[in-house]
Structure formats: C-alpha cells, structure tokens
Amino acid sequence: MKAISWVSGKGGTGKTTIVGNIGYILSKSGFKTILVDADHGLSCLTRLFKINARVDLIDLLKSNYVDLKDIVYPTGIENLFIIPSKDRIKVSEIRGFSRLKGMFNSLNSFDYILIDAPAGLGETIVNLMAVTGYYVIVAQPTPWSIDAALKLKLIGDKIGAKPEGFILNDVEGKISMFKDAVPKFEKLLGVRCIGLIPHDKKVKLSSIKLEIMAENSTNRAVREYYRIASAIAGLNIKPPKRRLLPFFG
C-alpha cells in the first residue's frame, strides 16, 4: 500500500481532475485504489464521482463513533473506491488528523491511496504530507504557481516527505517548448517532472460535466494522464487503442 498526497500551492491548477483520472487509470490497470477527498472546503472529488455521503472523512476525524468501513464508498468503477467529504466545516474545527495514520494503515488491502489535498500551504496540507510520506505537486507554468510549488517542496524537505514528482498542467502553446524548459524546472524544484498536460477545452468541459475524461477519450491530455499513472506505478501503462470506424457498412 502506498499513500500519496496530491498538493498544489494555489487553487485552480486542475489537481482534482488529475487525481480522479489517475485513480481511474490505476484501477483499470488492476490496482485496487482508493481516493480520499481531503479538500473539505470544496469537496470537488466527491462531486466528480457524484457521491451523496451520509457520513464522510470529517465525521471520522471528529468522532469516535464512526467506523472506517462506513465512509468507504464504491465509485461504480471496478477497483476504485472513495472516501468523500462535505463542504460543511471550518478547518479550525478539525482535531483528528492524528487519526489519519491509523486510518491509512487500516486501508492496507489497497494498492494505492490518492489524497486530494486542499490548495495552499496551510496546516492541513503539511499534516497530509507528513502522514502519507509521499506527495505529487500539481502546478501551472506561471511564476507564482512555480513559486508555490517550490515552497511545497521546501515544506516536504522539512518534514521528511518524499516527492513522487511534479506535474505542469494546462500548458498552452507547443508542448515541445516546455519540454525544453523542463530540466530547468526539475533543477529548481529538485523533483522530476512526471507530466506535461496541455491546455484542452475538453478537459474543462469534462470537469463541468462531472466526467472522468480517461474513461472515454485517448487525446493528448489523457495520454499524459497515462504517463503520470505509469510514473506512479513504475510500469508502462498504455492507453487503450483508438477504435477505427469502418468506411462502409
């Protein structure tokens, strides 16, 4: 079992969309995967999978009367489960992060635990990175987003968490131009780049429609999701081949 926090120093980087798609790809590749919606202010991952939860992660953290099995929900996708959260609580009300380590240890039947952390550099993010011990940084190719990514890396170094890599999302223009700049980003952050996801209106549309894009597409963005999943799993996970429509018949 490996638990990974997915973090971004600023909001709007597309982190939740990436986590949902990577979870889908890993599960379809035979890995039993559970997603944890720890972004209790927005709960975007919970919405993405259309989960209507009676009890959730916050209930587990706040109460001694909620059992872990009560907050694990199927997504309807084989091998893929989710621990949801609801946007109904202030961060200051949460006192149960010390219980997270035990919770993750109890999920040892899963191959991967992917935690969708809140954006920013606050205490919640630090706690999640410390508890999981591994993290992926999601950033955009802008100076302020890269600066926030560097701050996350410094936090990770301070608490002894290991970076799995960083992702540049919503890359506009020619990807080849950014590929040339990747070594500079890697040197600056001290982290390998595991994904360059191009700007794609279809990605945003799939998020608005609450769809997992990797489920129905093999475009360039989805191929990058597969590359990221491959880096996480240490395997070459290939997207399904496109089905060609017959000319006649």
PDB file of C-alpha atoms in Angstrom:
ATOM      1  CA  MET A   1       0.000   0.000   0.000  1.00  0.00           C
ATOM      2  CA  LYS A   2       1.260   3.447  -0.905  1.00  0.00           C
ATOM      3  CA  ALA A   3      -0.418   6.687   0.160  1.00  0.00           C
ATOM      4  CA  ILE A   4       0.299   9.833  -1.849  1.00  0.00           C
ATOM      5  CA  SER A   5      -0.860  13.392  -1.169  1.00  0.00           C
ATOM      6  CA  TRP A   6      -1.601  15.428  -4.286  1.00  0.00           C
ATOM      7  CA  VAL A   7      -0.870  19.064  -3.486  1.00  0.00           C
ATOM      8  CA  SER A   8      -0.809  22.460  -5.169  1.00  0.00           C
ATOM      9  CA  GLY A   9       0.322  25.758  -3.722  1.00  0.00           C
ATOM     10  CA  LYS A  10      -2.553  27.654  -5.318  1.00  0.00           C
ATOM     11  CA  GLY A  11      -6.109  26.897  -6.344  1.00  0.00           C
ATOM     12  CA  GLY A  12      -7.355  26.275  -9.858  1.00  0.00           C
ATOM     13  CA  THR A  13      -4.478  24.083 -11.045  1.00  0.00           C
ATOM     14  CA  GLY A  14      -6.747  21.188 -12.060  1.00  0.00           C
ATOM     15  CA  LYS A  15      -5.460  18.915  -9.301  1.00  0.00           C
ATOM     16  CA  THR A  16      -8.779  17.208  -8.576  1.00  0.00           C
ATOM     17  CA  THR A  17      -9.356  16.373 -12.244  1.00  0.00           C
ATOM     18  CA  ILE A  18      -5.895  14.822 -12.403  1.00  0.00           C
ATOM     19  CA  VAL A  19      -6.393  12.780  -9.220  1.00  0.00           C
ATOM     20  CA  GLY A  20      -9.718  11.433 -10.479  1.00  0.00           C
ATOM     21  CA  ASN A  21      -8.255  10.386 -13.824  1.00  0.00           C
ATOM     22  CA  ILE A  22      -5.123   8.821 -12.318  1.00  0.00           C
ATOM     23  CA  GLY A  23      -7.289   6.870  -9.889  1.00  0.00           C
ATOM     24  CA  TYR A  24      -9.398   5.629 -12.782  1.00  0.00           C
ATOM     25  CA  ILE A  25      -6.347   4.548 -14.802  1.00  0.00           C
ATOM     26  CA  LEU A  26      -4.699   2.751 -11.876  1.00  0.00           C
ATOM     27  CA  SER A  27      -7.923   0.919 -11.050  1.00  0.00           C
ATOM     28  CA  LYS A  28      -8.415  -0.116 -14.675  1.00  0.00           C
ATOM     29  CA  SER A  29      -4.828  -1.386 -14.660  1.00  0.00           C
ATOM     30  CA  GLY A  30      -5.686  -3.823 -11.886  1.00  0.00           C
ATOM     31  CA  PHE A  31      -4.590  -1.766  -8.876  1.00  0.00           C
ATOM     32  CA  LYS A  32      -7.089  -1.540  -6.048  1.00  0.00           C
ATOM     33  CA  THR A  33      -7.237   2.198  -5.500  1.00  0.00           C
ATOM     34  CA  ILE A  34      -8.989   4.481  -3.039  1.00  0.00           C
ATOM     35  CA  LEU A  35      -9.361   8.228  -3.436  1.00  0.00           C
ATOM     36  CA  VAL A  36      -9.573  10.437  -0.354  1.00  0.00           C
ATOM     37  CA  ASP A  37     -11.277  13.806  -0.670  1.00  0.00           C
ATOM     38  CA  ALA A  38      -9.380  15.816   1.930  1.00  0.00           C
ATOM     39  CA  ASP A  39     -10.332  19.151   0.380  1.00  0.00           C
ATOM     40  CA  HIS A  40     -13.162  19.575   2.858  1.00  0.00           C
ATOM     41  CA  GLY A  41     -13.697  23.207   1.885  1.00  0.00           C
ATOM     42  CA  LEU A  42     -14.705  22.416  -1.705  1.00  0.00           C
ATOM     43  CA  SER A  43     -15.189  18.618  -1.871  1.00  0.00           C
ATOM     44  CA  CYS A  44     -14.646  18.631  -5.643  1.00  0.00           C
ATOM     45  CA  LEU A  45     -13.551  14.985  -5.792  1.00  0.00           C
ATOM     46  CA  THR A  46     -16.757  13.931  -4.038  1.00  0.00           C
ATOM     47  CA  ARG A  47     -18.772  15.889  -6.600  1.00  0.00           C
ATOM     48  CA  LEU A  48     -16.762  14.498  -9.507  1.00  0.00           C
ATOM     49  CA  PHE A  49     -17.819  10.957  -8.595  1.00  0.00           C
ATOM     50  CA  LYS A  50     -21.368  12.067  -7.706  1.00  0.00           C
ATOM     51  CA  ILE A  51     -21.183  10.660  -4.165  1.00  0.00           C
ATOM     52  CA  ASN A  52     -24.016  11.535  -1.795  1.00  0.00           C
ATOM     53  CA  ALA A  53     -22.418  10.632   1.523  1.00  0.00           C
ATOM     54  CA  ARG A  54     -24.285  10.163   4.786  1.00  0.00           C
ATOM     55  CA  VAL A  55     -21.030  10.029   6.756  1.00  0.00           C
ATOM     56  CA  ASP A  56     -17.630  11.089   5.483  1.00  0.00           C
ATOM     57  CA  LEU A  57     -13.980  11.796   6.279  1.00  0.00           C
ATOM     58  CA  ILE A  58     -14.799  14.730   8.544  1.00  0.00           C
ATOM     59  CA  ASP A  59     -17.146  12.568  10.619  1.00  0.00           C
ATOM     60  CA  LEU A  60     -14.331  10.064  11.116  1.00  0.00           C
ATOM     61  CA  LEU A  61     -11.876  12.772  12.159  1.00  0.00           C
ATOM     62  CA  LYS A  62     -14.325  14.416  14.563  1.00  0.00           C
ATOM     63  CA  SER A  63     -15.999  11.417  16.156  1.00  0.00           C
ATOM     64  CA  ASN A  64     -15.016   8.207  17.920  1.00  0.00           C
ATOM     65  CA  TYR A  65     -18.287   6.606  16.832  1.00  0.00           C
ATOM     66  CA  VAL A  66     -17.701   6.480  13.068  1.00  0.00           C
ATOM     67  CA  ASP A  67     -16.003   3.391  11.655  1.00  0.00           C
ATOM     68  CA  LEU A  68     -13.699   3.464   8.643  1.00  0.00           C
ATOM     69  CA  LYS A  69     -15.824   0.974   6.710  1.00  0.00           C
ATOM     70  CA  ASP A  70     -18.761   3.385   6.973  1.00  0.00           C
ATOM     71  CA  ILE A  71     -17.019   6.079   4.930  1.00  0.00           C
ATOM     72  CA  VAL A  72     -15.575   3.939   2.102  1.00  0.00           C
ATOM     73  CA  TYR A  73     -17.897   4.227  -0.907  1.00  0.00           C
ATOM     74  CA  PRO A  74     -17.762   2.405  -4.270  1.00  0.00           C
ATOM     75  CA  THR A  75     -17.472   4.676  -7.296  1.00  0.00           C
ATOM     76  CA  GLY A  76     -19.157   2.244  -9.675  1.00  0.00           C
ATOM     77  CA  ILE A  77     -15.781   1.608 -11.318  1.00  0.00           C
ATOM     78  CA  GLU A  78     -14.101  -1.730 -10.643  1.00  0.00           C
ATOM     79  CA  ASN A  79     -11.223  -1.488  -8.117  1.00  0.00           C
ATOM     80  CA  LEU A  80     -11.923   2.200  -7.436  1.00  0.00           C
ATOM     81  CA  PHE A  81     -13.332   3.497  -4.142  1.00  0.00           C
ATOM     82  CA  ILE A  82     -13.590   6.886  -2.479  1.00  0.00           C
ATOM     83  CA  ILE A  83     -13.648   8.411   0.985  1.00  0.00           C
ATOM     84  CA  PRO A  84     -15.714  11.575   0.454  1.00  0.00           C
ATOM     85  CA  SER A  85     -16.003  14.808   2.399  1.00  0.00           C
ATOM     86  CA  LYS A  86     -18.630  17.502   2.584  1.00  0.00           C
ATOM     87  CA  ASP A  87     -18.102  21.264   2.427  1.00  0.00           C
ATOM     88  CA  ARG A  88     -19.731  21.988   5.730  1.00  0.00           C
ATOM     89  CA  ILE A  89     -16.950  22.546   8.217  1.00  0.00           C
ATOM     90  CA  LYS A  90     -14.221  25.012   9.028  1.00  0.00           C
ATOM     91  CA  VAL A  91     -10.645  23.796   9.039  1.00  0.00           C
ATOM     92  CA  SER A  92     -10.265  25.094  12.604  1.00  0.00           C
ATOM     93  CA  GLU A  93     -12.930  22.619  13.778  1.00  0.00           C
ATOM     94  CA  ILE A  94     -10.899  19.564  12.768  1.00  0.00           C
ATOM     95  CA  ARG A  95      -8.894  17.983  15.557  1.00  0.00           C
ATOM     96  CA  GLY A  96      -8.459  14.444  14.312  1.00  0.00           C
ATOM     97  CA  PHE A  97      -5.502  14.453  11.930  1.00  0.00           C
ATOM     98  CA  SER A  98      -3.580  12.291  14.380  1.00  0.00           C
ATOM     99  CA  ARG A  99      -6.029   9.525  13.446  1.00  0.00           C
ATOM    100  CA  LEU A 100      -5.151   9.629   9.762  1.00  0.00           C
ATOM    101  CA  LYS A 101      -2.036   7.475  10.068  1.00  0.00           C
ATOM    102  CA  GLY A 102      -4.055   4.700  11.675  1.00  0.00           C
ATOM    103  CA  MET A 103      -6.749   5.116   9.036  1.00  0.00           C
ATOM    104  CA  PHE A 104      -4.261   4.698   6.201  1.00  0.00           C
ATOM    105  CA  ASN A 105      -2.725   1.647   7.880  1.00  0.00           C
ATOM    106  CA  SER A 106      -6.214   0.118   8.034  1.00  0.00           C
ATOM    107  CA  LEU A 107      -6.514   0.535   4.262  1.00  0.00           C
ATOM    108  CA  ASN A 108      -3.641  -1.874   3.617  1.00  0.00           C
ATOM    109  CA  SER A 109      -5.786  -4.004   1.297  1.00  0.00           C
ATOM    110  CA  PHE A 110      -5.489  -1.195  -1.269  1.00  0.00           C
ATOM    111  CA  ASP A 111      -2.539  -0.788  -3.603  1.00  0.00           C
ATOM    112  CA  TYR A 112      -2.822   2.995  -3.762  1.00  0.00           C
ATOM    113  CA  ILE A 113      -4.365   5.726  -1.624  1.00  0.00           C
ATOM    114  CA  LEU A 114      -4.557   9.028  -3.502  1.00  0.00           C
ATOM    115  CA  ILE A 115      -5.347  12.023  -1.300  1.00  0.00           C
ATOM    116  CA  ASP A 116      -6.753  15.146  -2.930  1.00  0.00           C
ATOM    117  CA  ALA A 117      -5.404  17.803  -0.549  1.00  0.00           C
ATOM    118  CA  PRO A 118      -6.652  21.382  -0.297  1.00  0.00           C
ATOM    119  CA  ALA A 119      -4.765  24.009  -2.252  1.00  0.00           C
ATOM    120  CA  GLY A 120      -2.342  26.246  -0.404  1.00  0.00           C
ATOM    121  CA  LEU A 121       0.421  25.909   2.146  1.00  0.00           C
ATOM    122  CA  GLY A 122      -1.600  25.564   5.344  1.00  0.00           C
ATOM    123  CA  GLU A 123      -1.541  23.189   8.289  1.00  0.00           C
ATOM    124  CA  THR A 124      -3.882  20.675   6.655  1.00  0.00           C
ATOM    125  CA  ILE A 125      -1.517  20.221   3.710  1.00  0.00           C
ATOM    126  CA  VAL A 126       1.510  19.834   5.983  1.00  0.00           C
ATOM    127  CA  ASN A 127      -0.330  17.226   8.064  1.00  0.00           C
ATOM    128  CA  LEU A 128      -1.345  15.229   4.996  1.00  0.00           C
ATOM    129  CA  MET A 129       2.146  15.289   3.504  1.00  0.00           C
ATOM    130  CA  ALA A 130       3.624  14.186   6.823  1.00  0.00           C
ATOM    131  CA  VAL A 131       1.128  11.368   7.323  1.00  0.00           C
ATOM    132  CA  THR A 132       1.395   9.922   3.809  1.00  0.00           C
ATOM    133  CA  GLY A 133       5.127  10.474   3.451  1.00  0.00           C
ATOM    134  CA  TYR A 134       4.792  10.892  -0.329  1.00  0.00           C
ATOM    135  CA  TYR A 135       3.391  13.698  -2.451  1.00  0.00           C
ATOM    136  CA  VAL A 136       2.896  14.932  -6.016  1.00  0.00           C
ATOM    137  CA  ILE A 137       2.948  18.653  -6.793  1.00  0.00           C
ATOM    138  CA  VAL A 138       0.491  19.978  -9.384  1.00  0.00           C
ATOM    139  CA  ALA A 139       1.404  23.368 -10.826  1.00  0.00           C
ATOM    140  CA  GLN A 140       0.770  25.571 -13.816  1.00  0.00           C
ATOM    141  CA  PRO A 141       3.549  27.111 -15.929  1.00  0.00           C
ATOM    142  CA  THR A 142       3.303  30.538 -14.288  1.00  0.00           C
ATOM    143  CA  PRO A 143       5.847  32.229 -11.995  1.00  0.00           C
ATOM    144  CA  TRP A 144       3.528  32.331  -8.971  1.00  0.00           C
ATOM    145  CA  SER A 145       2.471  28.705  -9.366  1.00  0.00           C
ATOM    146  CA  ILE A 146       6.098  27.550  -9.689  1.00  0.00           C
ATOM    147  CA  ASP A 147       6.985  29.672  -6.642  1.00  0.00           C
ATOM    148  CA  ALA A 148       4.212  27.965  -4.653  1.00  0.00           C
ATOM    149  CA  ALA A 149       5.478  24.575  -5.857  1.00  0.00           C
ATOM    150  CA  LEU A 150       8.957  25.426  -4.589  1.00  0.00           C
ATOM    151  CA  LYS A 151       7.509  26.325  -1.186  1.00  0.00           C
ATOM    152  CA  LEU A 152       5.709  22.966  -1.065  1.00  0.00           C
ATOM    153  CA  LYS A 153       8.978  21.202  -1.868  1.00  0.00           C
ATOM    154  CA  LEU A 154      10.701  23.055   0.985  1.00  0.00           C
ATOM    155  CA  ILE A 155       7.888  22.004   3.333  1.00  0.00           C
ATOM    156  CA  GLY A 156       8.261  18.414   2.168  1.00  0.00           C
ATOM    157  CA  ASP A 157      12.002  18.506   2.818  1.00  0.00           C
ATOM    158  CA  LYS A 158      11.442  19.912   6.296  1.00  0.00           C
ATOM    159  CA  ILE A 159       9.000  17.174   7.338  1.00  0.00           C
ATOM    160  CA  GLY A 160      10.792  14.338   5.550  1.00  0.00           C
ATOM    161  CA  ALA A 161       8.142  13.656   2.889  1.00  0.00           C
ATOM    162  CA  LYS A 162       9.326  12.320  -0.470  1.00  0.00           C
ATOM    163  CA  PRO A 163       8.221  13.860  -3.782  1.00  0.00           C
ATOM    164  CA  GLU A 164       6.937  11.419  -6.394  1.00  0.00           C
ATOM    165  CA  GLY A 165       7.186  14.155  -8.993  1.00  0.00           C
ATOM    166  CA  PHE A 166       5.594  17.346 -10.214  1.00  0.00           C
ATOM    167  CA  ILE A 167       3.059  17.955 -12.973  1.00  0.00           C
ATOM    168  CA  LEU A 168       2.701  21.027 -15.162  1.00  0.00           C
ATOM    169  CA  ASN A 169      -0.960  21.316 -16.071  1.00  0.00           C
ATOM    170  CA  ASP A 170      -2.864  23.469 -18.548  1.00  0.00           C
ATOM    171  CA  VAL A 171       0.198  24.109 -20.701  1.00  0.00           C
ATOM    172  CA  GLU A 172      -0.712  26.437 -23.568  1.00  0.00           C
ATOM    173  CA  GLY A 173       1.138  26.572 -26.868  1.00  0.00           C
ATOM    174  CA  LYS A 174       3.592  23.999 -28.131  1.00  0.00           C
ATOM    175  CA  ILE A 175       4.420  21.291 -25.607  1.00  0.00           C
ATOM    176  CA  SER A 176       7.855  20.961 -27.220  1.00  0.00           C
ATOM    177  CA  MET A 177       8.750  24.454 -25.976  1.00  0.00           C
ATOM    178  CA  PHE A 178       8.011  23.447 -22.388  1.00  0.00           C
ATOM    179  CA  LYS A 179       9.843  20.151 -22.764  1.00  0.00           C
ATOM    180  CA  ASP A 180      12.994  22.190 -23.343  1.00  0.00           C
ATOM    181  CA  ALA A 181      12.312  24.097 -20.106  1.00  0.00           C
ATOM    182  CA  VAL A 182      11.535  21.006 -18.005  1.00  0.00           C
ATOM    183  CA  PRO A 183      15.174  20.358 -16.965  1.00  0.00           C
ATOM    184  CA  LYS A 184      15.311  23.905 -15.554  1.00  0.00           C
ATOM    185  CA  PHE A 185      12.121  23.331 -13.548  1.00  0.00           C
ATOM    186  CA  GLU A 186      13.458  19.986 -12.335  1.00  0.00           C
ATOM    187  CA  LYS A 187      16.708  21.587 -11.220  1.00  0.00           C
ATOM    188  CA  LEU A 188      14.877  24.433  -9.472  1.00  0.00           C
ATOM    189  CA  LEU A 189      12.494  22.150  -7.591  1.00  0.00           C
ATOM    190  CA  GLY A 190      14.773  19.164  -7.190  1.00  0.00           C
ATOM    191  CA  VAL A 191      11.879  16.992  -8.369  1.00  0.00           C
ATOM    192  CA  ARG A 192      11.316  15.017 -11.593  1.00  0.00           C
ATOM    193  CA  CYS A 193       8.558  16.100 -13.966  1.00  0.00           C
ATOM    194  CA  ILE A 194       6.098  13.244 -14.470  1.00  0.00           C
ATOM    195  CA  GLY A 195       3.544  15.028 -16.644  1.00  0.00           C
ATOM    196  CA  LEU A 196       3.044  17.923 -19.069  1.00  0.00           C
ATOM    197  CA  ILE A 197      -0.694  18.233 -19.607  1.00  0.00           C
ATOM    198  CA  PRO A 198      -1.694  20.516 -22.493  1.00  0.00           C
ATOM    199  CA  HIS A 199      -4.428  23.107 -22.334  1.00  0.00           C
ATOM    200  CA  ASP A 200      -7.548  21.406 -23.639  1.00  0.00           C
ATOM    201  CA  LYS A 201     -11.091  22.763 -23.605  1.00  0.00           C
ATOM    202  CA  LYS A 202     -12.362  19.182 -23.432  1.00  0.00           C
ATOM    203  CA  VAL A 203     -10.649  18.714 -20.052  1.00  0.00           C
ATOM    204  CA  LYS A 204     -12.518  21.678 -18.603  1.00  0.00           C
ATOM    205  CA  LEU A 205     -15.758  20.515 -20.200  1.00  0.00           C
ATOM    206  CA  SER A 206     -15.381  17.037 -18.710  1.00  0.00           C
ATOM    207  CA  SER A 207     -14.897  18.599 -15.272  1.00  0.00           C
ATOM    208  CA  ILE A 208     -18.007  20.734 -15.673  1.00  0.00           C
ATOM    209  CA  LYS A 209     -19.988  17.661 -16.766  1.00  0.00           C
ATOM    210  CA  LEU A 210     -18.511  15.634 -13.850  1.00  0.00           C
ATOM    211  CA  GLU A 211     -16.941  13.071 -16.168  1.00  0.00           C
ATOM    212  CA  ILE A 212     -13.682  11.127 -15.985  1.00  0.00           C
ATOM    213  CA  MET A 213     -12.069  12.013 -19.290  1.00  0.00           C
ATOM    214  CA  ALA A 214      -9.846   8.912 -19.397  1.00  0.00           C
ATOM    215  CA  GLU A 215     -12.998   6.798 -19.467  1.00  0.00           C
ATOM    216  CA  ASN A 216     -13.991   7.896 -22.968  1.00  0.00           C
ATOM    217  CA  SER A 217     -11.031   9.560 -24.648  1.00  0.00           C
ATOM    218  CA  THR A 218      -7.420   8.975 -25.672  1.00  0.00           C
ATOM    219  CA  ASN A 219      -6.481  12.536 -26.616  1.00  0.00           C
ATOM    220  CA  ARG A 220      -3.151  14.124 -25.703  1.00  0.00           C
ATOM    221  CA  ALA A 221      -4.240  15.142 -22.197  1.00  0.00           C
ATOM    222  CA  VAL A 222      -5.422  11.609 -21.450  1.00  0.00           C
ATOM    223  CA  ARG A 223      -2.172  10.176 -22.794  1.00  0.00           C
ATOM    224  CA  GLU A 224      -0.363  12.376 -20.284  1.00  0.00           C
ATOM    225  CA  TYR A 225      -2.609  11.012 -17.517  1.00  0.00           C
ATOM    226  CA  TYR A 226      -1.424   7.556 -18.523  1.00  0.00           C
ATOM    227  CA  ARG A 227       2.189   8.713 -18.420  1.00  0.00           C
ATOM    228  CA  ILE A 228       1.657  10.051 -14.900  1.00  0.00           C
ATOM    229  CA  ALA A 229      -0.018   6.825 -13.780  1.00  0.00           C
ATOM    230  CA  SER A 230       2.920   4.900 -15.253  1.00  0.00           C
ATOM    231  CA  ALA A 231       5.364   7.010 -13.238  1.00  0.00           C
ATOM    232  CA  ILE A 232       3.389   6.391 -10.048  1.00  0.00           C
ATOM    233  CA  ALA A 233       3.111   2.639 -10.611  1.00  0.00           C
ATOM    234  CA  GLY A 234       6.603   2.185 -12.021  1.00  0.00           C
ATOM    235  CA  LEU A 235       5.113   0.433 -15.034  1.00  0.00           C
ATOM    236  CA  ASN A 236       4.384   1.267 -18.649  1.00  0.00           C
ATOM    237  CA  ILE A 237       0.607   1.660 -18.600  1.00  0.00           C
ATOM    238  CA  LYS A 238      -0.624   2.259 -22.127  1.00  0.00           C
ATOM    239  CA  PRO A 239      -3.946   3.876 -23.070  1.00  0.00           C
ATOM    240  CA  PRO A 240      -6.395   1.705 -24.992  1.00  0.00           C
ATOM    241  CA  LYS A 241      -6.051   1.824 -28.745  1.00  0.00           C
ATOM    242  CA  ARG A 242      -8.478   4.040 -30.585  1.00  0.00           C
ATOM    243  CA  ARG A 243     -11.247   2.162 -32.294  1.00  0.00           C
ATOM    244  CA  LEU A 244     -11.311   2.881 -36.025  1.00  0.00           C
ATOM    245  CA  LEU A 245     -14.705   3.340 -37.586  1.00  0.00           C
ATOM    246  CA  PRO A 246     -15.336   1.286 -40.736  1.00  0.00           C
ATOM    247  CA  PHE A 247     -15.590   3.150 -44.028  1.00  0.00           C
ATOM    248  CA  PHE A 248     -18.546   1.068 -45.168  1.00  0.00           C
ATOM    249  CA  GLY A 249     -21.329  -0.890 -43.588  1.00  0.00           C
TER     250      GLY A 249
END
